[in-house]
């Protein structure tokens, strides 16, 4: 592989601009160069070729070309913790500094202790408390600035690289290839919409308005000078997981996707909803089966399922029975990271 | 004026396709031909010219070019009733047929009586009941088909024309001109998002994913054959009026608009939020002061305010003091309808 990071993003930027023009893409002999030849790669190329071909019965008019991508585990690494959860845990000291009374309360005390084993044992309720405390109460502009600053400095523990560099090259190629063929690419993530929007344009070439995610309410108000601003509230508007994914797609996009990509049970309903549409549709699910180059979890690995990125045997069976494309990271991807 | 409806929409279609390419627009000597020369027309042309000029200090990068438009009273007629309210009132017999026990209950009995004076006196609570009953409980695909069918046949009582033809030509020109200069145009309406999305593309060249409106939740489920579908629920997710407009913009777009257009107090916070952004911003408000060619209501007319499209003296004063452009339909628009 001789694609450098610089080349990739030069290509990506070009596609962002050219992407709205059907048929105009970047010059490339093989738009999915990091994919091994096989049924998964062929299915993507065939789907795109057929749906943009005006003389094909599978043709999809440009305005209807919507493709949705889960993020965590589909576009970038989700193990051992979702990046946004890492952010929230690392924000706890800031929250406690503003509200010192929290220091002796759970789950804050555990987080502040730095005890990794104890932190790993926090319940979902504990995590929701921490998410609520660290993702709300501030001006939306301030939140964006804080996330951006954190991302600039935070490093993944295993790879010692910025989280935004732990994206999967094969999926970036899919994003680029679909955009080059007039598809509008959306992220549809269980992660926080405001969080992902901070880096989605730079990282994936996906602008904020094409990020659908778990979303809280905001409240409009005025500062002391009378200038209006929005405050992030702990009120949940959209839980963009499971059934919330097609519901969120309807709310934010208003069209059924023609292609959808996921990697866990949280994506099941989105993949079902997409595949059930009229005409040619593509649903694809990524199997994490490469413990050496990334991680292995889920049914094909024989390893126990984990809290993060659950991919059950039932989901695997459904994928096979419904004609979704199952992608093996180990076998289908010649290279993992950008 | 020699712009025919056919010419207009040929132009509009061309712009929809070319609109994403900054600097590439439709050839036109005067993109705002139906506007009288004056400060309002000049303000729009100056704003667009400056913000797309790379050597101007007011330059706005293409990806940030977002313009938001209220619909009722800003893009099309809102008197004597919002079109969507007419739709809901006319759907009451269908709802009552399915649930005959409603026939003797208020407000349904009043609506079924056809007594226009009594219907005009329904309270907001009554209207919300009717909206809830007629806009929820069905498959979203079925709802879209029903609205489309209704729009194809319904006629405005005064003009005897389809509602979708009662759009303001000067505002269609603004939409086209902004798109031709790389702006992405959004509707941000107090009206129902699902309702407006049915016709927005054909009527305004605005695709469903660029319609932000009052939105209810949906519920994902499966029909008897196992095929997934979404049902419209009476649960309110976003009341896209007043403070709900900037909140909805943040939720659905995630960027502060550079230009916003409204016509009532329901648009106040959107216009404030837009104008308060950094750099060059345009906020514009349409004054209904033409009783002959359309309707007259609001402060400049000396007429009492109405329930529909409230435009108070306080809003007028705020517009003047904050440098919003106030558009007189009577004086600034040479022609009203497309």
XYZ file of C-alpha atoms in Angstrom:
676
model
C 0.000 0.000 0.000
C 1.493 3.275 -0.953
C -1.371 5.549 -0.009
C -0.015 8.126 2.378
C -2.177 10.035 4.792
C -1.560 13.198 2.814
C -2.642 11.632 -0.471
C -5.736 10.240 1.134
C -6.949 13.549 2.391
C -6.052 15.355 -0.758
C -8.302 12.832 -2.470
C -10.937 13.190 0.168
C -11.049 16.975 -0.077
C -11.380 16.800 -3.828
C -14.245 14.401 -3.493
C -16.026 16.553 -0.939
C -16.178 19.291 -3.520
C -16.787 17.100 -6.537
C -19.071 14.734 -4.668
C -22.269 16.618 -5.416
C -21.799 16.157 -9.145
C -22.964 12.736 -10.256
C -20.421 10.919 -12.367
C -17.529 13.208 -11.511
C -15.085 11.524 -9.183
C -11.410 11.392 -8.457
C -9.258 9.553 -10.903
C -8.406 6.159 -9.458
C -7.801 2.807 -11.053
C -9.247 1.061 -8.034
C -11.400 3.164 -5.718
C -11.316 0.370 -3.118
C -7.588 -0.364 -3.335
C -7.252 -1.441 0.292
C -9.986 -4.096 -0.075
C -9.009 -7.658 -0.938
C -10.786 -9.037 -3.989
C -13.840 -10.929 -2.826
C -17.621 -10.810 -2.496
C -17.692 -7.775 -0.173
C -15.599 -5.572 -2.436
C -17.489 -6.768 -5.511
C -20.845 -6.096 -3.848
C -19.954 -2.465 -3.152
C -18.559 -1.827 -6.619
C -21.508 -3.583 -8.286
C -24.042 -1.676 -6.183
C -22.546 1.702 -7.018
C -22.072 0.890 -10.689
C -25.668 -0.312 -11.106
C -27.375 2.458 -9.151
C -25.703 5.296 -11.059
C -26.248 3.733 -14.467
C -29.232 5.441 -16.096
C -29.933 2.468 -18.310
C -29.963 0.008 -15.412
C -33.218 -1.125 -13.801
C -31.414 -0.485 -10.508
C -30.787 3.206 -11.272
C -31.248 5.578 -8.325
C -31.911 9.253 -9.127
C -29.187 11.534 -7.729
C -31.431 13.273 -5.192
C -32.274 9.918 -3.599
C -28.670 8.743 -3.218
C -28.273 8.618 0.536
C -25.807 6.311 2.298
C -25.625 6.069 6.087
C -22.647 4.942 8.139
C -22.475 4.001 11.774
C -19.314 5.460 13.284
C -17.935 3.532 16.287
C -16.556 0.211 15.065
C -17.631 0.930 11.475
C -15.567 3.992 10.553
C -13.109 4.008 13.455
C -12.024 1.963 16.478
C -14.531 1.508 19.294
C -12.425 -0.621 21.655
C -11.728 -0.710 24.499
C -14.014 2.313 25.065
C -15.937 4.634 22.750
C -13.787 7.711 22.191
C -16.562 9.940 23.455
C -16.678 7.995 26.734
C -12.936 8.538 27.114
C -13.560 12.248 26.566
C -16.288 12.311 29.200
C -14.180 10.435 31.758
C -11.297 12.843 31.186
C -13.640 15.825 31.601
C -14.722 14.691 35.076
C -11.967 16.655 36.890
C -13.127 19.852 35.157
C -16.732 19.223 36.206
C -15.681 18.427 39.768
C -13.559 21.565 39.916
C -16.685 23.593 39.145
C -18.788 21.524 41.586
C -16.423 20.270 44.326
C -19.277 18.554 46.166
C -19.213 15.834 43.475
C -15.705 14.672 44.424
C -16.949 12.343 47.133
C -20.001 11.117 45.268
C -20.174 8.107 42.962
C -19.477 7.587 40.148
C -17.229 10.672 40.166
C -15.055 9.398 43.010
C -14.238 6.229 41.101
C -13.363 8.171 37.969
C -11.156 10.570 39.907
C -9.349 7.625 41.555
C -7.896 6.673 38.163
C -8.381 3.000 39.094
C -8.799 1.456 35.650
C -10.346 -1.774 36.891
C -12.918 0.076 38.971
C -13.689 2.421 36.069
C -14.169 -0.535 33.736
C -16.781 -1.874 36.158
C -18.952 1.261 36.110
C -22.553 0.475 35.215
C -24.425 1.991 32.279
C -26.303 4.172 34.782
C -22.989 5.450 36.101
C -21.832 6.195 32.571
C -25.061 8.034 31.737
C -24.567 10.188 34.844
C -21.058 11.042 33.696
C -22.193 11.719 30.128
C -24.953 14.008 31.402
C -22.573 15.936 33.637
C -19.839 16.367 31.024
C -21.917 16.900 27.877
C -24.438 19.488 29.085
C -24.683 22.768 30.896
C -22.366 24.729 28.609
C -22.679 27.011 25.583
C -22.592 24.914 22.391
C -19.709 26.992 20.995
C -17.694 26.416 24.160
C -18.388 22.674 23.965
C -17.159 22.528 20.384
C -13.958 24.351 21.304
C -13.321 22.009 24.251
C -13.825 18.858 22.179
C -11.587 20.184 19.438
C -8.831 20.988 21.908
C -9.119 17.562 23.552
C -8.967 15.741 20.209
C -5.841 17.678 19.272
C -4.024 16.294 22.302
C -5.624 12.982 23.268
C -3.913 9.774 22.157
C -5.180 6.210 21.972
C -3.365 4.095 24.584
C -2.522 1.211 22.245
C -1.516 3.035 19.091
C -0.316 6.330 20.621
C -2.067 8.168 17.834
C -4.856 10.774 17.803
C -8.259 9.096 17.828
C -9.181 10.814 14.582
C -6.353 8.917 12.861
C -7.741 5.533 13.929
C -10.201 5.509 11.060
C -10.431 2.525 8.741
C -8.898 3.184 5.346
C -11.226 0.715 3.554
C -14.260 2.594 4.862
C -12.796 5.989 3.950
C -12.427 4.581 0.461
C -16.092 3.552 0.491
C -17.118 7.060 1.615
C -15.051 8.615 -1.151
C -16.263 6.205 -3.808
C -19.908 6.737 -2.930
C -19.533 10.529 -2.889
C -17.702 10.407 -6.198
C -20.841 8.752 -7.538
C -23.282 11.314 -6.240
C -24.172 9.681 -2.920
C -24.563 11.959 0.059
C -22.825 10.227 2.934
C -24.245 10.543 6.448
C -22.959 9.374 9.788
C -25.751 7.801 11.842
C -24.181 7.151 15.212
C -25.192 6.222 18.723
C -22.508 8.704 19.747
C -23.293 12.309 20.549
C -24.267 14.329 17.515
C -22.593 17.487 18.820
C -19.409 15.565 19.646
C -19.018 13.891 16.255
C -19.858 17.069 14.353
C -16.721 18.717 15.733
C -14.380 16.530 13.661
C -16.578 14.802 11.050
C -15.759 17.166 8.208
C -11.994 16.963 8.666
C -11.926 13.263 9.529
C -14.465 11.820 7.099
C -15.319 14.636 4.683
C -18.817 14.595 6.215
C -20.155 18.049 7.141
C -21.947 18.604 10.473
C -25.372 18.760 8.824
C -24.842 15.175 7.642
C -24.168 13.820 11.112
C -27.152 12.212 12.837
C -26.458 11.108 16.378
C -27.752 10.850 19.870
C -28.913 14.371 20.564
C -29.865 16.352 23.598
C -31.933 19.488 23.621
C -30.528 22.986 23.754
C -31.997 26.132 25.252
C -31.869 29.502 23.545
C -30.990 32.449 25.767
C -29.129 35.766 25.913
C -25.873 36.638 27.616
C -25.395 39.819 29.659
C -24.753 41.858 26.535
C -27.980 40.620 24.951
C -26.181 38.318 22.547
C -28.093 35.092 21.889
C -26.538 31.707 22.489
C -27.539 28.059 22.966
C -26.917 25.980 26.082
C -26.633 22.188 25.944
C -29.268 20.565 28.145
C -29.296 17.089 29.713
C -32.683 16.400 28.082
C -32.494 13.518 25.572
C -34.212 14.234 22.230
C -32.979 11.279 20.187
C -31.322 8.058 21.369
C -29.759 7.170 18.045
C -29.291 3.469 18.691
C -31.333 0.438 17.632
C -34.823 1.567 16.548
C -33.616 5.133 17.160
C -31.448 4.896 14.026
C -34.245 4.635 11.441
C -36.273 7.055 13.567
C -33.347 9.481 13.567
C -32.877 9.029 9.827
C -36.514 9.951 9.274
C -36.221 12.958 11.572
C -32.974 14.328 10.197
C -32.872 13.176 6.580
C -36.451 12.251 5.692
C -35.408 9.633 3.137
C -34.738 5.916 3.420
C -31.056 5.226 2.671
C -30.064 3.144 -0.321
C -26.961 1.880 1.453
C -26.176 1.458 5.133
C -23.086 0.276 6.980
C -22.853 -0.892 10.573
C -21.090 -3.303 12.899
C -23.319 -4.113 15.839
C -26.812 -4.824 17.100
C -27.255 -1.064 17.517
C -27.275 -0.893 13.709
C -29.697 -3.755 13.169
C -32.851 -1.714 12.573
C -31.043 0.747 10.278
C -29.752 -2.146 8.170
C -33.196 -3.773 8.083
C -34.919 -0.491 7.206
C -32.444 0.218 4.421
C -32.517 -3.244 2.882
C -36.344 -3.351 2.966
C -36.701 -0.350 0.657
C -37.816 -0.693 -2.943
C -35.220 -1.254 -5.642
C -31.559 -2.033 -5.159
C -30.318 -1.540 -1.573
C -27.081 -2.412 0.176
C -26.745 -3.319 3.851
C -23.298 -4.164 5.094
C -21.951 -5.143 8.479
C -18.331 -5.185 9.617
C -17.098 -8.119 11.664
C -14.237 -7.438 14.062
C -12.207 -10.610 13.667
C -8.664 -9.323 13.539
C -7.113 -9.393 17.018
C -3.661 -8.691 15.617
C -4.279 -5.626 13.530
C -7.330 -4.337 15.468
C -9.616 -6.315 17.822
C -11.622 -9.516 17.699
C -15.056 -9.799 19.246
C -18.395 -11.240 18.219
C -19.693 -14.555 16.898
C -17.159 -15.394 14.213
C -14.337 -15.165 16.720
C -15.586 -17.601 19.317
C -14.788 -14.909 21.871
C -17.353 -13.740 24.386
C -19.416 -10.735 23.414
C -18.516 -7.411 24.971
C -20.424 -4.386 26.190
C -18.993 -2.279 23.389
C -20.133 -3.016 19.848
C -22.281 -6.060 20.501
C -22.531 -8.310 17.436
C -24.557 -11.369 18.401
C -24.837 -14.671 16.634
C -28.495 -13.809 15.939
C -27.413 -10.669 14.110
C -24.879 -12.648 12.115
C -27.565 -15.144 11.141
C -29.976 -12.355 10.194
C -27.301 -10.707 8.050
C -26.694 -13.952 6.190
C -30.394 -14.718 5.718
C -31.274 -11.226 4.496
C -28.449 -10.805 2.044
C -26.481 -8.214 3.973
C -22.802 -8.168 3.126
C -20.683 -9.368 6.045
C -17.196 -7.875 5.951
C -14.325 -9.672 7.617
C -11.724 -7.141 8.710
C -9.161 -9.920 8.700
C -9.844 -11.215 5.211
C -11.471 -8.352 3.321
C -9.227 -5.493 4.392
C -5.626 -5.440 3.155
C -4.906 -2.502 5.406
C -6.867 -1.338 8.445
C -5.918 2.238 9.271
C -5.451 5.363 7.188
C -42.949 40.619 -15.922
C -42.553 37.975 -18.493
C -41.384 35.145 -16.302
C -43.708 32.260 -16.848
C -44.181 29.487 -14.362
C -42.441 27.092 -16.715
C -39.401 29.334 -17.104
C -39.173 29.789 -13.398
C -39.026 26.123 -12.657
C -36.657 25.373 -15.480
C -34.362 27.890 -13.855
C -34.990 26.456 -10.444
C -34.180 22.918 -11.526
C -30.956 24.058 -13.124
C -29.978 25.836 -9.953
C -30.742 22.841 -7.779
C -28.148 20.912 -9.720
C -25.656 23.717 -10.174
C -26.282 25.184 -6.728
C -23.615 23.192 -4.945
C -20.891 24.645 -7.124
C -19.822 28.044 -5.831
C -19.783 30.705 -8.467
C -21.747 28.706 -11.022
C -25.271 29.981 -11.380
C -27.953 30.441 -13.991
C -27.425 33.184 -16.489
C -29.662 36.117 -15.581
C -29.239 39.825 -16.038
C -31.131 40.494 -12.842
C -31.505 37.578 -10.463
C -34.065 39.558 -8.447
C -36.097 40.840 -11.392
C -39.392 40.957 -9.501
C -37.938 43.190 -6.779
C -38.296 46.958 -7.077
C -35.022 48.836 -6.833
C -34.535 49.905 -3.247
C -32.654 49.158 -0.029
C -34.072 45.645 0.421
C -33.078 44.428 -3.033
C -29.689 46.131 -2.755
C -29.068 44.571 0.658
C -29.615 41.043 -0.676
C -27.464 41.569 -3.771
C -24.705 43.259 -1.755
C -24.733 40.532 0.868
C -24.404 37.737 -1.668
C -21.784 39.565 -3.738
C -19.617 40.315 -0.700
C -19.842 36.914 0.959
C -18.817 34.940 -2.131
C -15.964 37.268 -3.032
C -12.716 35.660 -1.896
C -10.958 38.999 -1.679
C -13.656 40.543 0.501
C -13.303 40.721 4.273
C -16.894 39.490 4.340
C -16.093 36.271 2.455
C -17.887 33.155 3.725
C -16.320 29.766 2.858
C -18.668 27.612 0.762
C -19.218 24.955 3.433
C -20.519 27.608 5.833
C -23.031 29.126 3.405
C -26.338 28.313 5.051
C -29.483 30.396 4.568
C -32.702 29.630 6.442
C -36.219 30.579 5.373
C -39.407 30.536 7.358
C -42.199 29.187 5.163
C -45.695 30.419 6.109
C -45.961 34.117 5.238
C -42.330 34.220 4.078
C -42.306 31.859 1.096
C -46.039 31.411 0.595
C -49.410 32.708 1.811
C -50.339 32.023 5.434
C -53.773 33.742 5.504
C -56.481 33.162 6.431
C -55.198 29.806 7.769
C -51.927 27.949 7.517
C -52.238 25.467 4.658
C -51.389 22.607 6.975
C -54.254 23.576 9.289
C -56.609 23.487 6.294
C -55.283 20.022 5.530
C -55.869 18.865 9.108
C -59.411 20.277 9.204
C -60.223 18.545 5.932
C -58.812 15.258 7.247
C -61.194 15.246 10.239
C -63.942 13.289 8.412
C -61.425 10.533 7.612
C -60.344 10.360 11.241
C -63.945 10.316 12.449
C -64.817 7.584 9.968
C -62.130 5.426 11.555
C -63.214 6.417 15.091
C -66.962 7.197 14.936
C -67.094 7.957 18.654
C -65.307 11.274 17.932
C -68.229 12.636 15.876
C -70.078 13.947 18.912
C -67.014 15.171 20.756
C -65.510 18.631 20.498
C -63.667 20.004 18.635
C -64.489 17.366 15.995
C -68.235 18.135 16.021
C -67.569 21.780 15.214
C -65.234 20.896 12.373
C -67.719 18.411 10.931
C -70.504 21.033 11.096
C -68.695 23.041 8.434
C -69.697 26.234 10.272
C -66.870 28.573 9.244
C -67.458 31.105 12.015
C -67.447 28.407 14.678
C -64.336 26.825 13.173
C -62.594 30.196 13.133
C -63.255 30.480 16.885
C -61.573 27.185 17.792
C -58.926 27.661 20.465
C -55.264 26.730 20.061
C -55.928 23.727 22.308
C -58.691 22.620 19.952
C -56.361 22.995 16.990
C -53.599 21.015 18.690
C -56.096 18.213 19.322
C -57.017 18.191 15.642
C -53.381 18.332 14.549
C -52.543 15.424 16.853
C -55.426 13.333 15.542
C -54.766 13.991 11.868
C -50.959 14.024 11.781
C -50.165 10.884 13.757
C -51.031 7.235 14.019
C -50.187 6.314 10.432
C -47.231 4.899 8.507
C -44.984 7.757 7.356
C -45.162 6.552 3.736
C -48.969 6.548 3.882
C -48.944 10.073 5.347
C -46.742 11.331 2.524
C -49.030 9.803 -0.085
C -52.123 11.352 1.535
C -50.616 14.835 1.728
C -49.448 14.630 -1.868
C -52.887 13.591 -3.048
C -54.552 16.377 -1.053
C -52.186 19.018 -2.424
C -52.890 17.879 -5.962
C -56.592 18.648 -5.520
C -56.952 21.326 -2.832
C -57.480 24.916 -3.947
C -57.115 28.186 -2.066
C -60.570 29.747 -1.635
C -59.554 33.240 -2.754
C -57.283 32.481 -5.681
C -58.731 29.112 -6.752
C -55.213 27.849 -7.241
C -53.245 24.986 -5.688
C -51.579 26.103 -2.455
C -48.188 25.185 -3.858
C -48.632 27.861 -6.524
C -49.226 30.591 -3.943
C -45.511 31.035 -3.426
C -43.912 34.465 -3.624
C -41.918 34.950 -6.812
C -39.510 37.454 -5.192
C -38.594 34.889 -2.540
C -38.202 32.096 -5.102
C -35.745 34.432 -6.822
C -33.872 34.879 -3.541
C -33.706 31.093 -3.059
C -32.388 30.630 -6.591
C -29.909 33.479 -6.321
C -28.486 32.207 -3.050
C -28.190 28.644 -4.343
C -26.526 29.899 -7.515
C -23.922 31.399 -5.204
C -23.242 28.256 -3.237
C -25.662 28.801 -0.361
C -27.543 25.773 0.894
C -31.115 26.917 1.421
C -33.129 25.469 4.302
C -36.746 25.871 5.290
C -37.072 26.430 9.046
C -40.789 26.367 9.687
C -43.213 26.181 12.561
C -45.184 23.934 10.239
C -44.888 20.177 10.333
C -41.590 18.900 9.015
C -43.136 15.786 7.488
C -45.866 17.860 5.827
C -43.573 20.412 4.211
C -41.091 17.755 3.071
C -43.749 16.272 0.792
C -43.673 19.237 -1.600
C -40.575 21.273 -0.700
C -38.386 19.910 -3.473
C -40.889 20.523 -6.247
C -42.176 23.816 -4.868
C -38.971 25.472 -3.661
C -36.123 23.319 -4.964
C -35.408 22.444 -1.323
C -34.905 18.712 -0.674
C -36.528 17.040 2.351
C -33.249 16.839 4.244
C -33.102 20.648 4.166
C -36.502 21.113 5.772
C -36.448 21.767 9.520
C -39.882 21.987 11.084
C -42.034 21.101 14.007
C -41.430 17.399 14.374
C -43.077 14.552 16.186
C -41.485 11.269 17.045
C -41.895 8.101 15.031
C -41.835 4.489 16.161
C -40.044 1.750 14.275
C -41.931 -1.524 13.914
C -42.619 -4.457 11.594
C -45.709 -5.265 9.579
C -47.206 -8.765 9.389
C -44.731 -9.783 6.707
C -41.803 -8.658 8.852
C -41.168 -5.564 6.754
C -40.026 -2.592 8.850
C -41.889 0.707 8.792
C -42.211 3.900 10.839
C -45.388 5.142 12.494
C -45.977 8.835 13.201
C -46.509 9.425 16.923
C -48.288 12.303 18.680
C -45.136 12.905 20.768
C -43.632 16.359 20.089
C -39.841 16.320 19.570
C -39.294 19.850 18.310
C -41.651 22.839 18.430
C -39.947 24.806 15.686
C -41.280 28.233 16.616
C -39.701 31.102 18.529
C -36.689 29.822 20.527
C -37.364 26.435 18.904
C -36.078 27.782 15.584
C -32.430 28.330 16.589
C -32.670 25.178 18.704
C -33.965 23.276 15.661
C -31.232 24.772 13.485
C -28.616 23.523 15.909
C -30.220 20.072 16.056
C -30.730 19.606 12.345
C -27.995 21.688 10.698
C -25.412 22.297 13.393
C -24.298 25.613 11.924
C -25.427 29.190 12.524
C -26.996 30.559 9.315
C -25.406 33.492 7.515
C -28.787 34.680 6.248
C -32.291 34.212 7.625
C -35.699 35.277 6.371
C -38.931 35.475 8.342
C -42.153 37.393 8.753
C -43.411 37.048 12.313
C -42.558 36.909 15.988
C -42.130 33.157 15.569
C -38.989 33.993 13.568
C -37.574 36.526 16.021
C -35.038 34.280 17.736
C -33.843 32.818 14.420
C -33.266 36.318 13.053
C -31.489 37.386 16.253
C -29.339 34.256 16.332
C -28.362 34.677 12.687
C -27.560 38.374 12.872
C -25.507 37.916 16.067
C -22.984 35.623 14.356
C -19.469 36.742 13.500
C -18.821 38.391 10.143
C -21.395 39.527 7.620
C -24.931 38.266 8.333
C -28.293 39.088 6.824
C -31.605 39.016 8.691
C -34.683 39.994 6.730
C -38.335 40.203 7.646
C -41.305 40.456 5.301
C -44.088 42.900 6.135
C -47.551 41.998 4.874
C -48.819 45.430 3.858
C -50.518 44.724 0.554
C -54.228 44.103 1.104
C -54.920 44.309 -2.613
C -52.437 41.824 -3.993
C -52.115 39.638 -0.863
C -53.022 40.564 2.756
C -52.278 43.377 5.171
C -51.656 42.745 8.842
C -49.158 43.883 11.428
C -47.812 47.203 12.676
C -47.185 49.097 9.459
C -50.769 48.619 8.392
C -52.549 50.086 11.390
C -54.665 46.944 11.346
C -55.137 44.799 14.405
C -52.757 41.899 14.806
C -54.051 38.430 13.964
C -53.527 34.966 15.367
C -51.736 33.911 12.216
C -48.303 35.385 11.543
C -48.052 37.807 14.414
C -45.762 40.736 13.625
C -45.832 43.112 16.565
C -44.710 46.710 16.747
C -41.987 45.550 19.147
C -40.642 43.189 16.482
C -40.724 45.975 13.921
C -38.762 48.230 16.269
C -36.257 45.467 16.992
C -35.775 44.869 13.264
C -35.058 48.539 12.684
C -32.717 48.870 15.654
C -30.709 45.720 14.818
C -30.247 46.376 11.140
C -32.547 43.673 9.839
C -33.933 44.392 6.401
C -37.667 45.059 6.496
C -39.335 44.153 3.202
C -42.573 45.849 2.198
C -44.557 43.512 -0.018
C -46.386 46.527 -1.374
C -43.353 48.592 -2.276
C -40.484 46.138 -2.679
C -42.211 43.440 -4.718
C -43.227 44.232 -8.304
C -45.040 40.935 -8.519
C -46.248 38.732 -5.665
C -46.912 35.231 -6.953
C -45.041 32.873 -9.217
